[in-house]
């Protein structure tokens, strides 16, 4: 296999260590708040914490963990930017340490982890294979992962590790047989000599890579200082305040300055885009410096994007719900399903709004007006114009306990009173039948005439007496006229007629 540090790979924005979960927000130190937020399974109590996961946090240095979490048994630190193993030697109960996908170049400072049984150093930059000797004091160590490191490409790598760490049972996921260990011990002297020669060559190559990375970093800093000297702190070009104002002849050219600046901004965006594409397509060595360089580039992109978004940021105008002439509009900003039903039986309009089932009712505000209904759902307005005028005081709203839907019942204002019966709407019928019903209704209706002169304060003392003499309205019956053919009929004029 070829040495991982001797070939070039193109940078890609979707590599594992720059993938999701790694926020391009700069390096993050190990703080108490960070540990507590990742200790929710232990009620955010850190002194008794036994398992801690701090992966993909852009941590560059290990600190404070051995002081705050003495009872840790499992510690996940993979996919960070840790360059050195430190401040974990006091974790006596630590059994599993995962430091995969970091910038570690040497195995050290693990002698105090007496209970360590599994160590994962996959895909780091360990080139000093002889540093595995520091693990000889970890007598309980059974599993070790070193695949993906430069030392894993050394000739005799496995034999050297098997002979050096005799307590190991598994190396890189492969079980160590007894015969393999015996053979590794027999050839240990020759294997150790080859390993030392390869380590020496690797160290020389690594020193050259560090020098090249330092030179590039210096060039980038000088370039950045030159750009900042030509532009202001806010990214705009510096101007001379003492310069005289343009004359009237130059005013035309001066007015065109914003257009020129806009064109310069567009050109700058195009140049930045080309530089970004060139950066990701440019081959780079697989080194810790390359990872840090990529992180700095992503951080710069993020800052530029934030600066650009702040310039373009505009205050969103409030949504218009009522026009200038007082006309209400139909608005459905929360984008909820709804049904509007005209309940003729109860003479009311019913709105069924499909509010989210688990939304708290305190986030809903209902406002019923005579011509429209407005519902605020988490600050977003839902407004609907009603087909008929309703009574806001008699309206009510309720939520379904099964679906969470909001139901608003709004009684209508328009009612027709006939006799003692109240109806909400005339029954649909044909024109002929409607004319017949109208004529019949006009015949049944009575109109009472009141004498204006009789309008006076009633005599309370004579209410009962007057009620006795109040004539009762009796339905007129047809007068019965006896037939002259009856023989016993005599017409006596003194006898009054029957009513």
PDB file of N, CA and C in Angstrom, residues 310-410:
ATOM      1  N   UNK A 310     -26.464  40.022   5.723  1.00  0.00           N
ATOM      2  CA  UNK A 310     -26.815  41.190   6.530  1.00  0.00           C
ATOM      3  C   UNK A 310     -27.076  42.414   5.658  1.00  0.00           C
ATOM      4  N   UNK A 311     -26.310  42.544   4.572  1.00  0.00           N
ATOM      5  CA  UNK A 311     -26.525  43.679   3.673  1.00  0.00           C
ATOM      6  C   UNK A 311     -27.860  43.551   2.950  1.00  0.00           C
ATOM      7  N   UNK A 312     -28.194  42.318   2.563  1.00  0.00           N
ATOM      8  CA  UNK A 312     -29.430  42.113   1.799  1.00  0.00           C
ATOM      9  C   UNK A 312     -30.648  41.959   2.696  1.00  0.00           C
ATOM     10  N   UNK A 313     -30.402  41.929   3.994  1.00  0.00           N
ATOM     11  CA  UNK A 313     -31.508  41.675   4.906  1.00  0.00           C
ATOM     12  C   UNK A 313     -32.480  42.851   4.900  1.00  0.00           C
ATOM     13  N   UNK A 314     -33.733  42.578   4.676  1.00  0.00           N
ATOM     14  CA  UNK A 314     -34.761  43.605   4.654  1.00  0.00           C
ATOM     15  C   UNK A 314     -35.873  43.209   5.620  1.00  0.00           C
ATOM     16  N   UNK A 315     -36.492  44.236   6.184  1.00  0.00           N
ATOM     17  CA  UNK A 315     -37.597  43.984   7.090  1.00  0.00           C
ATOM     18  C   UNK A 315     -38.818  43.561   6.279  1.00  0.00           C
ATOM     19  N   UNK A 316     -39.356  42.419   6.604  1.00  0.00           N
ATOM     20  CA  UNK A 316     -40.505  41.909   5.869  1.00  0.00           C
ATOM     21  C   UNK A 316     -41.744  42.721   6.235  1.00  0.00           C
ATOM     22  N   UNK A 317     -42.431  43.316   5.243  1.00  0.00           N
ATOM     23  CA  UNK A 317     -43.618  44.121   5.566  1.00  0.00           C
ATOM     24  C   UNK A 317     -44.732  43.234   6.100  1.00  0.00           C
ATOM     25  N   UNK A 318     -45.525  43.760   7.021  1.00  0.00           N
ATOM     26  CA  UNK A 318     -46.629  42.950   7.564  1.00  0.00           C
ATOM     27  C   UNK A 318     -47.654  42.643   6.479  1.00  0.00           C
ATOM     28  N   UNK A 319     -48.234  41.477   6.573  1.00  0.00           N
ATOM     29  CA  UNK A 319     -49.228  41.064   5.572  1.00  0.00           C
ATOM     30  C   UNK A 319     -50.502  41.909   5.717  1.00  0.00           C
ATOM     31  N   UNK A 320     -51.023  42.352   4.580  1.00  0.00           N
ATOM     32  CA  UNK A 320     -52.236  43.169   4.577  1.00  0.00           C
ATOM     33  C   UNK A 320     -53.444  42.267   4.794  1.00  0.00           C
ATOM     34  N   UNK A 321     -54.238  42.596   5.826  1.00  0.00           N
ATOM     35  CA  UNK A 321     -55.444  41.835   6.132  1.00  0.00           C
ATOM     36  C   UNK A 321     -56.716  42.591   5.749  1.00  0.00           C
ATOM     37  N   UNK A 322     -56.655  43.918   5.808  1.00  0.00           N
ATOM     38  CA  UNK A 322     -57.808  44.751   5.457  1.00  0.00           C
ATOM     39  C   UNK A 322     -57.313  45.852   4.531  1.00  0.00           C
ATOM     40  N   UNK A 323     -58.017  46.069   3.427  1.00  0.00           N
ATOM     41  CA  UNK A 323     -57.620  47.090   2.459  1.00  0.00           C
ATOM     42  C   UNK A 323     -57.910  48.480   3.010  1.00  0.00           C
ATOM     43  N   UNK A 324     -57.447  49.494   2.275  1.00  0.00           N
ATOM     44  CA  UNK A 324     -57.640  50.877   2.716  1.00  0.00           C
ATOM     45  C   UNK A 324     -59.113  51.271   2.756  1.00  0.00           C
ATOM     46  N   UNK A 325     -59.923  50.671   1.885  1.00  0.00           N
ATOM     47  CA  UNK A 325     -61.352  50.993   1.883  1.00  0.00           C
ATOM     48  C   UNK A 325     -62.139  50.139   2.870  1.00  0.00           C
ATOM     49  N   UNK A 326     -61.464  49.367   3.738  1.00  0.00           N
ATOM     50  CA  UNK A 326     -62.135  48.597   4.776  1.00  0.00           C
ATOM     51  C   UNK A 326     -62.591  47.221   4.354  1.00  0.00           C
ATOM     52  N   UNK A 327     -62.147  46.744   3.227  1.00  0.00           N
ATOM     53  CA  UNK A 327     -62.575  45.420   2.757  1.00  0.00           C
ATOM     54  C   UNK A 327     -61.611  44.354   3.271  1.00  0.00           C
ATOM     55  N   UNK A 328     -62.153  43.336   3.955  1.00  0.00           N
ATOM     56  CA  UNK A 328     -61.331  42.251   4.503  1.00  0.00           C
ATOM     57  C   UNK A 328     -60.894  41.310   3.387  1.00  0.00           C
ATOM     58  N   UNK A 329     -59.707  40.746   3.530  1.00  0.00           N
ATOM     59  CA  UNK A 329     -59.136  39.845   2.537  1.00  0.00           C
ATOM     60  C   UNK A 329     -59.067  38.425   3.077  1.00  0.00           C
ATOM     61  N   UNK A 330     -59.069  37.473   2.176  1.00  0.00           N
ATOM     62  CA  UNK A 330     -58.882  36.071   2.548  1.00  0.00           C
ATOM     63  C   UNK A 330     -57.382  35.777   2.613  1.00  0.00           C
ATOM     64  N   UNK A 331     -56.916  35.342   3.792  1.00  0.00           N
ATOM     65  CA  UNK A 331     -55.488  35.086   4.019  1.00  0.00           C
ATOM     66  C   UNK A 331     -55.341  33.746   4.714  1.00  0.00           C
ATOM     67  N   UNK A 332     -54.369  32.949   4.237  1.00  0.00           N
ATOM     68  CA  UNK A 332     -54.070  31.665   4.875  1.00  0.00           C
ATOM     69  C   UNK A 332     -52.554  31.516   4.952  1.00  0.00           C
ATOM     70  N   UNK A 333     -51.930  32.344   5.800  1.00  0.00           N
ATOM     71  CA  UNK A 333     -50.477  32.311   5.914  1.00  0.00           C
ATOM     72  C   UNK A 333     -49.959  31.026   6.558  1.00  0.00           C
ATOM     73  N   UNK A 334     -50.623  30.445   7.581  1.00  0.00           N
ATOM     74  CA  UNK A 334     -50.119  29.173   8.132  1.00  0.00           C
ATOM     75  C   UNK A 334     -50.344  27.975   7.221  1.00  0.00           C
ATOM     76  N   UNK A 335     -51.061  28.184   6.095  1.00  0.00           N
ATOM     77  CA  UNK A 335     -51.290  27.115   5.103  1.00  0.00           C
ATOM     78  C   UNK A 335     -51.967  25.893   5.736  1.00  0.00           C
ATOM     79  N   UNK A 336     -53.109  26.134   6.362  1.00  0.00           N
ATOM     80  CA  UNK A 336     -53.872  25.078   7.009  1.00  0.00           C
ATOM     81  C   UNK A 336     -55.106  24.742   6.178  1.00  0.00           C
ATOM     82  N   UNK A 337     -55.492  23.485   6.182  1.00  0.00           N
ATOM     83  CA  UNK A 337     -56.726  23.068   5.522  1.00  0.00           C
ATOM     84  C   UNK A 337     -57.922  23.525   6.373  1.00  0.00           C
ATOM     85  N   UNK A 338     -59.040  23.840   5.697  1.00  0.00           N
ATOM     86  CA  UNK A 338     -60.211  24.306   6.425  1.00  0.00           C
ATOM     87  C   UNK A 338     -61.452  23.979   5.607  1.00  0.00           C
ATOM     88  N   UNK A 339     -62.597  23.984   6.318  1.00  0.00           N
ATOM     89  CA  UNK A 339     -63.909  23.829   5.692  1.00  0.00           C
ATOM     90  C   UNK A 339     -64.843  24.857   6.323  1.00  0.00           C
ATOM     91  N   UNK A 340     -65.687  25.474   5.493  1.00  0.00           N
ATOM     92  CA  UNK A 340     -66.673  26.448   5.944  1.00  0.00           C
ATOM     93  C   UNK A 340     -68.052  25.909   5.586  1.00  0.00           C
ATOM     94  N   UNK A 341     -68.880  25.665   6.609  1.00  0.00           N
ATOM     95  CA  UNK A 341     -70.181  25.017   6.403  1.00  0.00           C
ATOM     96  C   UNK A 341     -71.290  25.942   6.910  1.00  0.00           C
ATOM     97  N   UNK A 342     -72.362  26.019   6.123  1.00  0.00           N
ATOM     98  CA  UNK A 342     -73.537  26.808   6.499  1.00  0.00           C
ATOM     99  C   UNK A 342     -74.570  25.859   7.104  1.00  0.00           C
ATOM    100  N   UNK A 343     -74.696  25.894   8.428  1.00  0.00           N
ATOM    101  CA  UNK A 343     -75.630  25.008   9.145  1.00  0.00           C
ATOM    102  C   UNK A 343     -76.997  25.691   9.184  1.00  0.00           C
ATOM    103  N   UNK A 344     -77.873  25.341   8.229  1.00  0.00           N
ATOM    104  CA  UNK A 344     -79.186  25.969   8.147  1.00  0.00           C
ATOM    105  C   UNK A 344     -80.096  25.552   9.294  1.00  0.00           C
ATOM    106  N   UNK A 345     -79.891  24.352   9.816  1.00  0.00           N
ATOM    107  CA  UNK A 345     -80.757  23.863  10.901  1.00  0.00           C
ATOM    108  C   UNK A 345     -80.579  24.719  12.155  1.00  0.00           C
ATOM    109  N   UNK A 346     -79.347  25.057  12.475  1.00  0.00           N
ATOM    110  CA  UNK A 346     -79.067  25.872  13.662  1.00  0.00           C
ATOM    111  C   UNK A 346     -78.841  27.338  13.316  1.00  0.00           C
ATOM    112  N   UNK A 347     -78.999  27.680  12.044  1.00  0.00           N
ATOM    113  CA  UNK A 347     -78.840  29.054  11.592  1.00  0.00           C
ATOM    114  C   UNK A 347     -77.483  29.628  12.005  1.00  0.00           C
ATOM    115  N   UNK A 348     -76.410  28.919  11.641  1.00  0.00           N
ATOM    116  CA  UNK A 348     -75.074  29.370  11.998  1.00  0.00           C
ATOM    117  C   UNK A 348     -74.075  28.937  10.922  1.00  0.00           C
ATOM    118  N   UNK A 349     -72.918  29.600  10.948  1.00  0.00           N
ATOM    119  CA  UNK A 349     -71.816  29.258  10.055  1.00  0.00           C
ATOM    120  C   UNK A 349     -70.718  28.597  10.888  1.00  0.00           C
ATOM    121  N   UNK A 350     -70.211  27.464  10.430  1.00  0.00           N
ATOM    122  CA  UNK A 350     -69.238  26.677  11.185  1.00  0.00           C
ATOM    123  C   UNK A 350     -67.940  26.617  10.384  1.00  0.00           C
ATOM    124  N   UNK A 351     -66.848  27.042  11.025  1.00  0.00           N
ATOM    125  CA  UNK A 351     -65.506  26.972  10.437  1.00  0.00           C
ATOM    126  C   UNK A 351     -64.729  25.856  11.122  1.00  0.00           C
ATOM    127  N   UNK A 352     -64.216  24.923  10.335  1.00  0.00           N
ATOM    128  CA  UNK A 352     -63.386  23.820  10.846  1.00  0.00           C
ATOM    129  C   UNK A 352     -61.974  24.027  10.306  1.00  0.00           C
ATOM    130  N   UNK A 353     -61.066  24.438  11.195  1.00  0.00           N
ATOM    131  CA  UNK A 353     -59.679  24.734  10.817  1.00  0.00           C
ATOM    132  C   UNK A 353     -58.770  23.618  11.320  1.00  0.00           C
ATOM    133  N   UNK A 354     -57.998  23.023  10.373  1.00  0.00           N
ATOM    134  CA  UNK A 354     -57.155  21.855  10.704  1.00  0.00           C
ATOM    135  C   UNK A 354     -55.868  22.313  11.393  1.00  0.00           C
ATOM    136  N   UNK A 355     -55.998  22.728  12.657  1.00  0.00           N
ATOM    137  CA  UNK A 355     -54.826  23.123  13.451  1.00  0.00           C
ATOM    138  C   UNK A 355     -54.027  21.870  13.811  1.00  0.00           C
ATOM    139  N   UNK A 356     -52.715  22.047  13.951  1.00  0.00           N
ATOM    140  CA  UNK A 356     -51.854  20.906  14.278  1.00  0.00           C
ATOM    141  C   UNK A 356     -52.313  20.261  15.582  1.00  0.00           C
ATOM    142  N   UNK A 357     -52.281  18.952  15.602  1.00  0.00           N
ATOM    143  CA  UNK A 357     -52.883  18.203  16.695  1.00  0.00           C
ATOM    144  C   UNK A 357     -52.218  18.497  18.043  1.00  0.00           C
ATOM    145  N   UNK A 358     -50.879  18.556  18.059  1.00  0.00           N
ATOM    146  CA  UNK A 358     -50.165  18.696  19.327  1.00  0.00           C
ATOM    147  C   UNK A 358     -49.762  20.143  19.616  1.00  0.00           C
ATOM    148  N   UNK A 359     -50.340  21.102  18.925  1.00  0.00           N
ATOM    149  CA  UNK A 359     -50.034  22.512  19.185  1.00  0.00           C
ATOM    150  C   UNK A 359     -50.783  22.970  20.433  1.00  0.00           C
ATOM    151  N   UNK A 360     -50.083  23.724  21.267  1.00  0.00           N
ATOM    152  CA  UNK A 360     -50.695  24.235  22.481  1.00  0.00           C
ATOM    153  C   UNK A 360     -51.762  25.278  22.136  1.00  0.00           C
ATOM    154  N   UNK A 361     -52.876  25.233  22.856  1.00  0.00           N
ATOM    155  CA  UNK A 361     -53.990  26.135  22.569  1.00  0.00           C
ATOM    156  C   UNK A 361     -53.625  27.595  22.842  1.00  0.00           C
ATOM    157  N   UNK A 362     -52.627  27.826  23.707  1.00  0.00           N
ATOM    158  CA  UNK A 362     -52.225  29.201  23.998  1.00  0.00           C
ATOM    159  C   UNK A 362     -51.607  29.890  22.790  1.00  0.00           C
ATOM    160  N   UNK A 363     -51.225  29.130  21.767  1.00  0.00           N
ATOM    161  CA  UNK A 363     -50.641  29.703  20.562  1.00  0.00           C
ATOM    162  C   UNK A 363     -51.702  30.056  19.515  1.00  0.00           C
ATOM    163  N   UNK A 364     -52.986  29.905  19.881  1.00  0.00           N
ATOM    164  CA  UNK A 364     -54.091  30.179  18.954  1.00  0.00           C
ATOM    165  C   UNK A 364     -54.928  31.322  19.505  1.00  0.00           C
ATOM    166  N   UNK A 365     -55.241  32.287  18.660  1.00  0.00           N
ATOM    167  CA  UNK A 365     -56.061  33.438  19.044  1.00  0.00           C
ATOM    168  C   UNK A 365     -57.162  33.610  18.003  1.00  0.00           C
ATOM    169  N   UNK A 366     -58.416  33.632  18.450  1.00  0.00           N
ATOM    170  CA  UNK A 366     -59.579  33.700  17.555  1.00  0.00           C
ATOM    171  C   UNK A 366     -60.254  35.063  17.718  1.00  0.00           C
ATOM    172  N   UNK A 367     -60.573  35.692  16.599  1.00  0.00           N
ATOM    173  CA  UNK A 367     -61.267  36.988  16.588  1.00  0.00           C
ATOM    174  C   UNK A 367     -62.389  36.916  15.554  1.00  0.00           C
ATOM    175  N   UNK A 368     -63.642  36.994  16.029  1.00  0.00           N
ATOM    176  CA  UNK A 368     -64.809  36.918  15.148  1.00  0.00           C
ATOM    177  C   UNK A 368     -65.384  38.320  14.986  1.00  0.00           C
ATOM    178  N   UNK A 369     -65.535  38.750  13.738  1.00  0.00           N
ATOM    179  CA  UNK A 369     -66.148  40.020  13.389  1.00  0.00           C
ATOM    180  C   UNK A 369     -67.434  39.737  12.610  1.00  0.00           C
ATOM    181  N   UNK A 370     -68.305  40.738  12.467  1.00  0.00           N
ATOM    182  CA  UNK A 370     -69.586  40.474  11.779  1.00  0.00           C
ATOM    183  C   UNK A 370     -69.437  39.930  10.364  1.00  0.00           C
ATOM    184  N   UNK A 371     -68.375  40.324   9.660  1.00  0.00           N
ATOM    185  CA  UNK A 371     -68.255  39.904   8.261  1.00  0.00           C
ATOM    186  C   UNK A 371     -67.080  38.968   7.995  1.00  0.00           C
ATOM    187  N   UNK A 372     -66.216  38.766   8.963  1.00  0.00           N
ATOM    188  CA  UNK A 372     -65.068  37.882   8.746  1.00  0.00           C
ATOM    189  C   UNK A 372     -64.608  37.299  10.071  1.00  0.00           C
ATOM    190  N   UNK A 373     -63.793  36.244   9.999  1.00  0.00           N
ATOM    191  CA  UNK A 373     -63.219  35.596  11.176  1.00  0.00           C
ATOM    192  C   UNK A 373     -61.704  35.530  10.970  1.00  0.00           C
ATOM    193  N   UNK A 374     -60.955  35.824  12.041  1.00  0.00           N
ATOM    194  CA  UNK A 374     -59.501  35.820  11.979  1.00  0.00           C
ATOM    195  C   UNK A 374     -58.953  34.917  13.086  1.00  0.00           C
ATOM    196  N   UNK A 375     -58.038  34.015  12.708  1.00  0.00           N
ATOM    197  CA  UNK A 375     -57.398  33.102  13.652  1.00  0.00           C
ATOM    198  C   UNK A 375     -55.886  33.269  13.519  1.00  0.00           C
ATOM    199  N   UNK A 376     -55.222  33.609  14.618  1.00  0.00           N
ATOM    200  CA  UNK A 376     -53.768  33.732  14.642  1.00  0.00           C
ATOM    201  C   UNK A 376     -53.180  32.423  15.159  1.00  0.00           C
ATOM    202  N   UNK A 377     -52.430  31.730  14.294  1.00  0.00           N
ATOM    203  CA  UNK A 377     -51.799  30.449  14.644  1.00  0.00           C
ATOM    204  C   UNK A 377     -50.298  30.669  14.714  1.00  0.00           C
ATOM    205  N   UNK A 378     -49.763  30.698  15.914  1.00  0.00           N
ATOM    206  CA  UNK A 378     -48.333  30.948  16.149  1.00  0.00           C
ATOM    207  C   UNK A 378     -47.900  32.254  15.482  1.00  0.00           C
ATOM    208  N   UNK A 379     -48.766  33.263  15.585  1.00  0.00           N
ATOM    209  CA  UNK A 379     -48.451  34.570  15.033  1.00  0.00           C
ATOM    210  C   UNK A 379     -48.738  34.728  13.557  1.00  0.00           C
ATOM    211  N   UNK A 380     -49.167  33.668  12.872  1.00  0.00           N
ATOM    212  CA  UNK A 380     -49.485  33.740  11.449  1.00  0.00           C
ATOM    213  C   UNK A 380     -50.998  33.854  11.270  1.00  0.00           C
ATOM    214  N   UNK A 381     -51.464  34.838  10.480  1.00  0.00           N
ATOM    215  CA  UNK A 381     -52.909  35.071  10.388  1.00  0.00           C
ATOM    216  C   UNK A 381     -53.595  34.139   9.395  1.00  0.00           C
ATOM    217  N   UNK A 382     -54.767  33.677   9.818  1.00  0.00           N
ATOM    218  CA  UNK A 382     -55.716  32.995   8.928  1.00  0.00           C
ATOM    219  C   UNK A 382     -57.002  33.809   8.982  1.00  0.00           C
ATOM    220  N   UNK A 383     -57.405  34.361   7.862  1.00  0.00           N
ATOM    221  CA  UNK A 383     -58.584  35.229   7.816  1.00  0.00           C
ATOM    222  C   UNK A 383     -59.484  34.780   6.678  1.00  0.00           C
ATOM    223  N   UNK A 384     -60.786  34.757   6.943  1.00  0.00           N
ATOM    224  CA  UNK A 384     -61.755  34.280   5.958  1.00  0.00           C
ATOM    225  C   UNK A 384     -62.976  35.184   6.003  1.00  0.00           C
ATOM    226  N   UNK A 385     -63.382  35.659   4.828  1.00  0.00           N
ATOM    227  CA  UNK A 385     -64.589  36.482   4.713  1.00  0.00           C
ATOM    228  C   UNK A 385     -65.803  35.564   4.751  1.00  0.00           C
ATOM    229  N   UNK A 386     -66.802  35.929   5.570  1.00  0.00           N
ATOM    230  CA  UNK A 386     -67.979  35.078   5.767  1.00  0.00           C
ATOM    231  C   UNK A 386     -69.044  35.392   4.724  1.00  0.00           C
ATOM    232  N   UNK A 387     -69.824  34.406   4.335  1.00  0.00           N
ATOM    233  CA  UNK A 387     -70.866  34.638   3.315  1.00  0.00           C
ATOM    234  C   UNK A 387     -72.075  35.391   3.855  1.00  0.00           C
ATOM    235  N   UNK A 388     -72.225  35.479   5.178  1.00  0.00           N
ATOM    236  CA  UNK A 388     -73.352  36.191   5.765  1.00  0.00           C
ATOM    237  C   UNK A 388     -72.893  36.849   7.055  1.00  0.00           C
ATOM    238  N   UNK A 389     -73.662  37.832   7.497  1.00  0.00           N
ATOM    239  CA  UNK A 389     -73.302  38.541   8.734  1.00  0.00           C
ATOM    240  C   UNK A 389     -73.611  37.665   9.936  1.00  0.00           C
ATOM    241  N   UNK A 390     -72.693  37.671  10.929  1.00  0.00           N
ATOM    242  CA  UNK A 390     -72.829  36.806  12.103  1.00  0.00           C
ATOM    243  C   UNK A 390     -72.822  37.666  13.363  1.00  0.00           C
ATOM    244  N   UNK A 391     -73.119  37.016  14.494  1.00  0.00           N
ATOM    245  CA  UNK A 391     -73.126  37.674  15.794  1.00  0.00           C
ATOM    246  C   UNK A 391     -71.826  37.336  16.521  1.00  0.00           C
ATOM    247  N   UNK A 392     -70.895  38.266  16.645  1.00  0.00           N
ATOM    248  CA  UNK A 392     -69.628  37.965  17.333  1.00  0.00           C
ATOM    249  C   UNK A 392     -69.816  37.607  18.802  1.00  0.00           C
ATOM    250  N   UNK A 393     -70.800  38.274  19.485  1.00  0.00           N
ATOM    251  CA  UNK A 393     -70.985  38.024  20.914  1.00  0.00           C
ATOM    252  C   UNK A 393     -71.501  36.617  21.189  1.00  0.00           C
ATOM    253  N   UNK A 394     -72.241  36.051  20.262  1.00  0.00           N
ATOM    254  CA  UNK A 394     -72.798  34.712  20.468  1.00  0.00           C
ATOM    255  C   UNK A 394     -71.911  33.614  19.893  1.00  0.00           C
ATOM    256  N   UNK A 395     -70.827  33.965  19.249  1.00  0.00           N
ATOM    257  CA  UNK A 395     -69.937  32.956  18.648  1.00  0.00           C
ATOM    258  C   UNK A 395     -69.058  32.319  19.715  1.00  0.00           C
ATOM    259  N   UNK A 396     -68.637  31.102  19.447  1.00  0.00           N
ATOM    260  CA  UNK A 396     -67.745  30.392  20.371  1.00  0.00           C
ATOM    261  C   UNK A 396     -66.841  29.465  19.572  1.00  0.00           C
ATOM    262  N   UNK A 397     -65.706  29.123  20.180  1.00  0.00           N
ATOM    263  CA  UNK A 397     -64.707  28.259  19.532  1.00  0.00           C
ATOM    264  C   UNK A 397     -64.322  27.130  20.480  1.00  0.00           C
ATOM    265  N   UNK A 398     -64.002  25.990  19.908  1.00  0.00           N
ATOM    266  CA  UNK A 398     -63.571  24.829  20.691  1.00  0.00           C
ATOM    267  C   UNK A 398     -62.637  23.972  19.839  1.00  0.00           C
ATOM    268  N   UNK A 399     -61.847  23.119  20.507  1.00  0.00           N
ATOM    269  CA  UNK A 399     -60.896  22.238  19.819  1.00  0.00           C
ATOM    270  C   UNK A 399     -61.285  20.791  20.019  1.00  0.00           C
ATOM    271  N   UNK A 400     -61.052  20.007  18.974  1.00  0.00           N
ATOM    272  CA  UNK A 400     -61.340  18.583  19.045  1.00  0.00           C
ATOM    273  C   UNK A 400     -60.241  17.879  19.843  1.00  0.00           C
ATOM    274  N   UNK A 401     -60.622  17.013  20.766  1.00  0.00           N
ATOM    275  CA  UNK A 401     -59.646  16.294  21.576  1.00  0.00           C
ATOM    276  C   UNK A 401     -58.983  15.160  20.812  1.00  0.00           C
ATOM    277  N   UNK A 402     -59.549  14.760  19.701  1.00  0.00           N
ATOM    278  CA  UNK A 402     -58.972  13.652  18.924  1.00  0.00           C
ATOM    279  C   UNK A 402     -58.099  14.145  17.777  1.00  0.00           C
ATOM    280  N   UNK A 403     -58.609  15.134  17.015  1.00  0.00           N
ATOM    281  CA  UNK A 403     -57.857  15.617  15.848  1.00  0.00           C
ATOM    282  C   UNK A 403     -57.129  16.926  16.101  1.00  0.00           C
ATOM    283  N   UNK A 404     -57.522  17.657  17.150  1.00  0.00           N
ATOM    284  CA  UNK A 404     -56.909  18.945  17.411  1.00  0.00           C
ATOM    285  C   UNK A 404     -57.459  20.076  16.566  1.00  0.00           C
ATOM    286  N   UNK A 405     -58.448  19.792  15.704  1.00  0.00           N
ATOM    287  CA  UNK A 405     -59.015  20.830  14.840  1.00  0.00           C
ATOM    288  C   UNK A 405     -59.720  21.901  15.671  1.00  0.00           C
ATOM    289  N   UNK A 406     -59.693  23.128  15.171  1.00  0.00           N
ATOM    290  CA  UNK A 406     -60.387  24.248  15.799  1.00  0.00           C
ATOM    291  C   UNK A 406     -61.721  24.447  15.100  1.00  0.00           C
ATOM    292  N   UNK A 407     -62.805  24.428  15.871  1.00  0.00           N
ATOM    293  CA  UNK A 407     -64.158  24.590  15.341  1.00  0.00           C
ATOM    294  C   UNK A 407     -64.730  25.893  15.890  1.00  0.00           C
ATOM    295  N   UNK A 408     -65.101  26.808  14.994  1.00  0.00           N
ATOM    296  CA  UNK A 408     -65.672  28.104  15.374  1.00  0.00           C
ATOM    297  C   UNK A 408     -67.114  28.143  14.890  1.00  0.00           C
ATOM    298  N   UNK A 409     -68.060  28.279  15.819  1.00  0.00           N
ATOM    299  CA  UNK A 409     -69.486  28.346  15.488  1.00  0.00           C
ATOM    300  C   UNK A 409     -69.944  29.804  15.602  1.00  0.00           C
ATOM    301  N   UNK A 410     -70.537  30.335  14.521  1.00  0.00           N
ATOM    302  CA  UNK A 410     -70.909  31.741  14.451  1.00  0.00           C
ATOM    303  C   UNK A 410     -72.380  31.857  14.043  1.00  0.00           C
TER     304      UNK A 410
END
